Amino acid sequence: MVLKFKKTRDLLLILIKTLRLLWRTSPPKLILIIIIDTLSGAIIPIGLWVWKEFIDAVTNILIKDGSIKDSLIYLWLALHFVLILLNSITLTLSNYIQNIYSSMLNKVISKNILEKVSLLDLKDFDNANIYNQIQKSNDESLTRSISLLRTLVGFIKNLTSFVGIVGILLYFNTGIVLLCVLSALPMFYISLKILNKWFEVFNMRFENNRFVRHLKTLAITNQNIKELKIYNANSFLLKTIMNILDDYLKEDKKIRRRFLIETSIVEIIDKGIVYFIKILVVLISVKSKLSIGSLTMYLTSVDNLKDSISNLLSLVSTAYEDCLYVQNIFVLLDLPVQNQNDKPDFPSDFHCIQFRNVSFIYPGTDQYVLKNLNLSLYSPQSYVVVGQNGSGKTTLIKLLLNLYQPTEGEILVDGVNINAFNQSTLFANISAVFQDFIKYPFDVKTNIGLGDLDHLSDLDQIKTAAEQSGASQFITKLPSGYDTKLQKEWSGSVDLSLGQWQKLAITRALMKPAPILVLDEPTASLDAIAEYEIYQNFRGMREDRLCIMVSHRFVNTLFADSIIVLQAGELVEMGSHRDLMIRNGIYANLYKLQAESYEKVPS
Ligand code: ADP
């Protein structure tokens, strides 16, 4: 059988890491669980022995016609009752602590994963492998680590029982113990084979499953419904999903049928061996003239030993299976991230950001998106980047924000490579509005306040920003003003038009008094008048900072000190509107083309 772990060492490593994670979650609770379950495991062999003494006491009365009053029968029965009681108490207690522990583990793992994800670079999210890894960690690993905790608990309990029962049976006959152990191995082998197969299937289907989930979400998301209905696209989505699920079903049936035959054969052989062992126990007991109590104890011990062996082996295989899934968490947690702590802070009072011979290819592709870019951005100045779709405008912004690093060349901040600065301090100096801004499912004031976490609840600052962007006009008309909850899919919430959402995103950017302001098509969903108002308002905001704006509407270029014209990833023109119009090149042509259409816009 091909094990999915290259070496047993890998498996042990995952196991150790998981145990460490379990330990770190709450050491006192883990110790308590271990003590309780060791006790619970010991109850089984002790119970066997007490029951033997009870049967023997009863037999004594029956055979020797003794008095039931003088007998120890009540004592053994009482002791057995106490053990049964203790067993229930330990089980309930262990379950209670395990449940609390699972919730704590859930918290620890969610925190670890979210913290790690926040440290990953944007390029990591572009990488389908890493993206799958993040999703896998999110999907299965949490339930699996909780399962590992339960497996560990079960293992401790069964191991204690196993040691106790082996002690009893070794006293009887070593061969019987060996036979019991050996007879469990074929089932163990088959279980491992089944687990490996399902894990292989899980991995093979992972991206497809993610795709199915994505299609389902697409089909039930509020804003998609109208388009889906018009094109009847739902039927196509349904067919695509059903085709994938049909393939799975066929494959599942094939795998399950194969394993059903193998498991049934091993099961029959196993049962046969148990009864063969029982015959041996009876023969040896009779030959050695053992008491009825002893015979009962040994016969029950055989059953209990078989149970604890198969429990132990199935726990080992469950632990193995859990480790296969849990390893996804560790793969994610071990992904390398740059240590930013020893880097100096980004200088808020910088004068110039310079692109020097910058070229860029997206990871995993081979096309240059930016080619040999040379330009300087000064603070405080405002720039507008224009160019046709796909000319590299957004990519230029991503590089400026250090979300990606140039493939060739470098970006210098007052002569120092931008990578030399602590990235989080760079982000702290940037305020931005992206095309695909976030619509938070919170109330209006939180949607704005998130622009400056330190002033999340500062209603005065929030209102000032909303006045500046013009968003206050529609906010005051909402049912609960700034307290109105947003996004219709949540109870008691209302939705906004795309343009209103965009105004909120712009207001969010205004909350943060950062020295760099980035606007990537921030007004794409606004009408011409609203857009004009916004740009008028931006005038005030731009005065003391570097403002760089991507726009496909050339009229916005009038508000900028300088215009950067990109064509197929190359800088083709740069200068003020006046200069570029006099030059009468690409910019002037495009501007005139749009200006003609703007003249047709009713004012
Ligand atoms: P613009 O903003 O001018 O429309 P972009 O900078 O968004 O252009 O895109 C430039 C080119 O880079 C396009 O050809 C686009 O397909 C490609 N591109 C953008 N993002 C990615 C990405 N994450 N991975 C690979 N290629 C990308």
XYZ file of C-alpha atoms in Angstrom, residues 272-565:
294
model
C -14.397 -16.956 13.002
C -11.095 -16.381 14.794
C -12.849 -14.893 17.862
C -15.000 -18.004 18.269
C -12.000 -20.250 17.720
C -10.226 -18.370 20.541
C -13.273 -18.756 22.777
C -13.265 -22.530 22.231
C -9.573 -22.542 23.196
C -10.372 -20.560 26.379
C -13.109 -23.051 27.372
C -10.835 -26.049 26.712
C -7.921 -24.595 28.698
C -10.238 -23.528 31.560
C -11.857 -26.937 31.818
C -8.459 -28.649 31.684
C -7.114 -26.369 34.429
C -10.327 -26.733 36.441
C -10.869 -22.985 36.701
C -13.846 -21.478 38.502
C -16.983 -20.342 36.621
C -16.090 -16.771 37.576
C -12.635 -17.112 35.999
C -14.047 -18.722 32.842
C -16.580 -15.873 32.509
C -13.841 -13.324 33.107
C -11.511 -14.833 30.477
C -14.280 -15.202 27.894
C -15.392 -11.600 28.407
C -11.741 -10.536 28.408
C -11.306 -12.024 24.929
C -14.245 -9.924 23.688
C -12.985 -6.859 25.501
C -9.424 -7.343 24.274
C -10.645 -7.712 20.685
C -12.737 -4.575 21.156
C -9.914 -2.541 22.613
C -7.457 -3.742 19.936
C -9.819 -2.898 17.111
C -10.667 0.397 18.842
C -6.982 1.194 19.203
C -6.230 0.293 15.591
C -9.206 2.190 14.288
C -8.157 5.163 16.433
C -4.671 4.912 14.910
C -6.188 4.936 11.439
C -8.515 7.814 12.342
C -5.535 9.718 13.756
C -3.692 8.970 10.522
C -6.636 10.242 8.492
C -6.998 13.339 10.688
C -3.278 14.033 10.317
C -3.640 13.899 6.536
C -6.176 16.714 6.744
C -4.633 18.618 9.641
C -1.352 18.832 7.745
C -3.115 21.436 5.570
C -3.174 23.794 8.550
C 0.540 23.374 9.096
C 1.350 23.740 5.400
C -0.493 27.065 5.538
C 0.991 28.144 8.873
C 4.491 27.233 7.659
C 4.236 29.235 4.411
C 7.164 31.636 4.455
C 6.386 35.282 5.144
C 8.898 38.072 5.146
C 9.991 39.210 8.552
C 9.159 42.924 8.485
C 9.917 43.689 12.115
C 13.570 44.601 11.697
C 12.846 46.950 8.771
C 12.667 50.730 9.296
C 9.341 52.571 9.161
C 8.160 54.046 5.869
C 9.016 57.795 5.891
C 5.719 59.715 6.013
C 7.495 62.920 4.963
C 8.968 61.495 1.725
C 9.365 63.736 -1.349
C 9.597 61.386 -4.286
C 8.660 57.850 -5.292
C 10.611 56.836 -8.349
C 9.993 53.901 -10.697
C 13.391 52.996 -12.177
C 13.429 50.642 -15.179
C 10.457 48.775 -13.713
C 9.123 45.783 -15.627
C 6.562 43.327 -14.336
C 5.237 39.858 -15.149
C 2.469 38.362 -12.983
C 3.626 35.210 -11.148
C 2.751 32.094 -13.124
C 2.499 33.965 -16.432
C 5.090 34.948 -19.047
C 3.684 38.216 -20.442
C 5.179 41.583 -19.559
C 2.363 43.714 -18.134
C 4.662 46.697 -17.489
C 7.766 47.351 -19.561
C 10.771 49.415 -18.520
C 8.815 52.086 -16.702
C 10.659 55.232 -15.620
C 8.731 57.903 -13.787
C 8.844 60.017 -10.638
C 5.895 60.859 -8.404
C 6.372 63.877 -6.121
C 4.579 64.801 -2.928
C 2.428 66.869 -2.764
C 1.325 66.491 -6.367
C -1.602 64.800 -8.053
C -1.377 62.357 -10.944
C -3.906 60.685 -13.154
C -3.013 57.438 -14.908
C -4.882 56.931 -18.174
C -4.752 54.293 -20.860
C -6.889 51.681 -22.511
C -8.194 48.611 -20.675
C -5.391 46.188 -19.922
C -2.661 48.797 -20.421
C -1.354 48.152 -16.873
C -2.831 51.050 -14.867
C -4.030 48.952 -11.902
C -0.835 46.910 -11.978
C 1.175 50.124 -11.664
C -0.866 50.956 -8.535
C -0.344 47.458 -7.083
C 3.408 47.865 -7.493
C 3.330 51.317 -5.922
C 1.474 49.827 -2.948
C 4.129 47.090 -2.718
C 1.421 44.422 -3.107
C 3.659 42.987 -5.836
C 7.363 43.541 -6.355
C 8.832 44.481 -9.775
C 10.177 41.577 -11.838
C 12.945 43.896 -13.026
C 14.016 47.364 -11.895
C 13.142 48.995 -8.596
C 10.852 51.449 -6.869
C 12.710 54.016 -4.765
C 11.372 56.205 -1.983
C 13.736 59.198 -1.726
C 16.422 56.919 -3.167
C 15.727 53.884 -0.899
C 14.173 50.694 -2.285
C 10.537 50.480 -1.152
C 11.097 46.845 -0.067
C 13.495 48.076 2.604
C 10.622 49.550 4.611
C 8.300 47.738 6.978
C 5.284 46.952 4.795
C 2.655 47.590 7.449
C 4.027 51.111 8.013
C 3.812 51.680 4.255
C 0.147 50.599 4.342
C -0.430 52.886 7.332
C 0.638 55.767 5.072
C -1.789 54.921 2.288
C -5.439 55.648 1.831
C -7.100 53.967 -1.137
C -10.300 53.332 -3.012
C -10.231 50.359 -5.359
C -12.609 49.440 -8.161
C -13.622 46.301 -6.269
C -13.970 48.028 -2.902
C -15.432 46.114 0.033
C -19.079 46.339 0.990
C -18.965 45.532 4.703
C -22.097 43.968 6.229
C -22.011 46.555 9.053
C -23.826 49.837 9.632
C -23.016 53.028 7.708
C -20.791 54.565 10.376
C -18.694 51.390 10.689
C -18.376 51.163 6.902
C -16.836 54.638 7.009
C -14.988 54.317 10.334
C -13.064 51.265 9.088
C -10.955 53.740 7.112
C -9.274 54.696 10.380
C -9.499 51.952 12.998
C -8.258 54.283 15.727
C -11.327 56.466 15.161
C -13.804 53.735 14.335
C -16.481 55.256 16.590
C -15.567 58.918 16.157
C -18.904 60.116 14.772
C -17.673 63.708 14.286
C -14.785 62.568 12.079
C -17.106 60.152 10.246
C -19.642 62.917 9.552
C -16.937 65.350 8.394
C -15.654 62.767 5.907
C -19.203 62.115 4.683
C -19.751 65.867 4.187
C -16.503 66.035 2.210
C -17.458 63.186 -0.129
C -21.090 64.288 -0.412
C -22.275 60.915 0.979
C -23.997 62.697 3.881
C -26.774 63.752 1.484
C -28.088 60.195 1.073
C -27.000 58.910 4.510
C -29.280 61.346 6.348
C -32.226 60.051 4.300
C -31.607 56.407 5.318
C -34.032 54.860 7.895
C -31.550 55.095 10.788
C -29.048 57.546 9.284
C -25.484 56.612 10.226
C -26.770 53.627 12.248
C -28.475 52.021 9.242
C -27.297 48.453 8.784
C -26.248 47.643 5.226
C -26.644 44.721 2.813
C -30.121 43.384 2.384
C -29.258 39.748 2.987
C -28.851 40.451 6.748
C -31.901 40.997 8.945
C -32.899 44.622 9.480
C -30.524 45.869 6.788
C -31.049 47.977 3.679
C -29.062 48.036 0.458
C -27.530 50.942 -1.404
C -27.099 51.656 -5.083
C -23.635 50.885 -6.472
C -22.936 54.612 -6.727
C -23.882 55.113 -3.061
C -21.657 52.218 -2.027
C -18.870 53.828 -4.010
C -19.431 57.133 -2.207
C -19.148 55.253 1.105
C -15.852 53.676 -0.026
C -14.568 57.137 -0.949
C -15.696 58.481 2.435
C -13.824 55.616 4.095
C -10.668 56.737 2.300
C -11.258 60.301 3.487
C -11.282 59.096 7.111
C -7.573 58.348 6.929
C -5.271 61.363 6.769
C -2.571 59.374 4.916
C 0.232 61.049 2.899
C -0.514 58.841 -0.133
C -3.986 58.727 -1.641
C -4.702 56.111 -4.290
C -7.908 56.135 -6.269
C -8.347 53.307 -8.732
C -11.382 54.291 -10.834
C -13.203 55.470 -7.704
C -16.081 57.039 -9.585
C -16.806 54.401 -12.219
C -20.362 53.882 -10.906
C -21.199 57.537 -10.412
C -23.088 59.745 -12.808
C -21.216 62.611 -14.454
C -22.518 65.236 -12.017
C -21.777 63.228 -8.872
C -18.362 62.455 -10.272
C -17.687 66.114 -10.941
C -18.678 66.979 -7.348
C -16.384 64.316 -5.957
C -13.428 65.561 -7.962
C -14.156 69.101 -6.844
C -14.062 67.840 -3.257
C -10.863 65.909 -3.878
C -9.173 69.191 -4.698
C -9.017 70.092 -0.987
C -7.882 66.630 0.001
C -4.991 66.548 -2.425
C -3.235 69.649 -1.239
C -0.755 68.149 1.200
C -0.232 64.655 -0.164
C 0.674 62.522 -3.129
C -2.507 61.645 -4.940
C -2.487 59.097 -7.718
C -5.657 58.281 -9.513
C -6.584 55.819 -12.242
C -9.367 56.986 -14.486
C -10.866 56.020 -17.772
C -12.706 59.359 -18.014
C -10.371 61.905 -19.453
C -12.260 64.866 -18.005
C -10.850 63.898 -14.596
C -7.371 64.582 -15.864
C -8.131 68.298 -15.643
C -7.881 68.056 -11.860
C -4.384 66.578 -11.901
C -0.950 68.221 -11.920
C 0.380 65.569 -14.243
C -1.000 62.830 -16.474
C 0.640 59.444 -16.990
C -0.360 57.809 -20.260
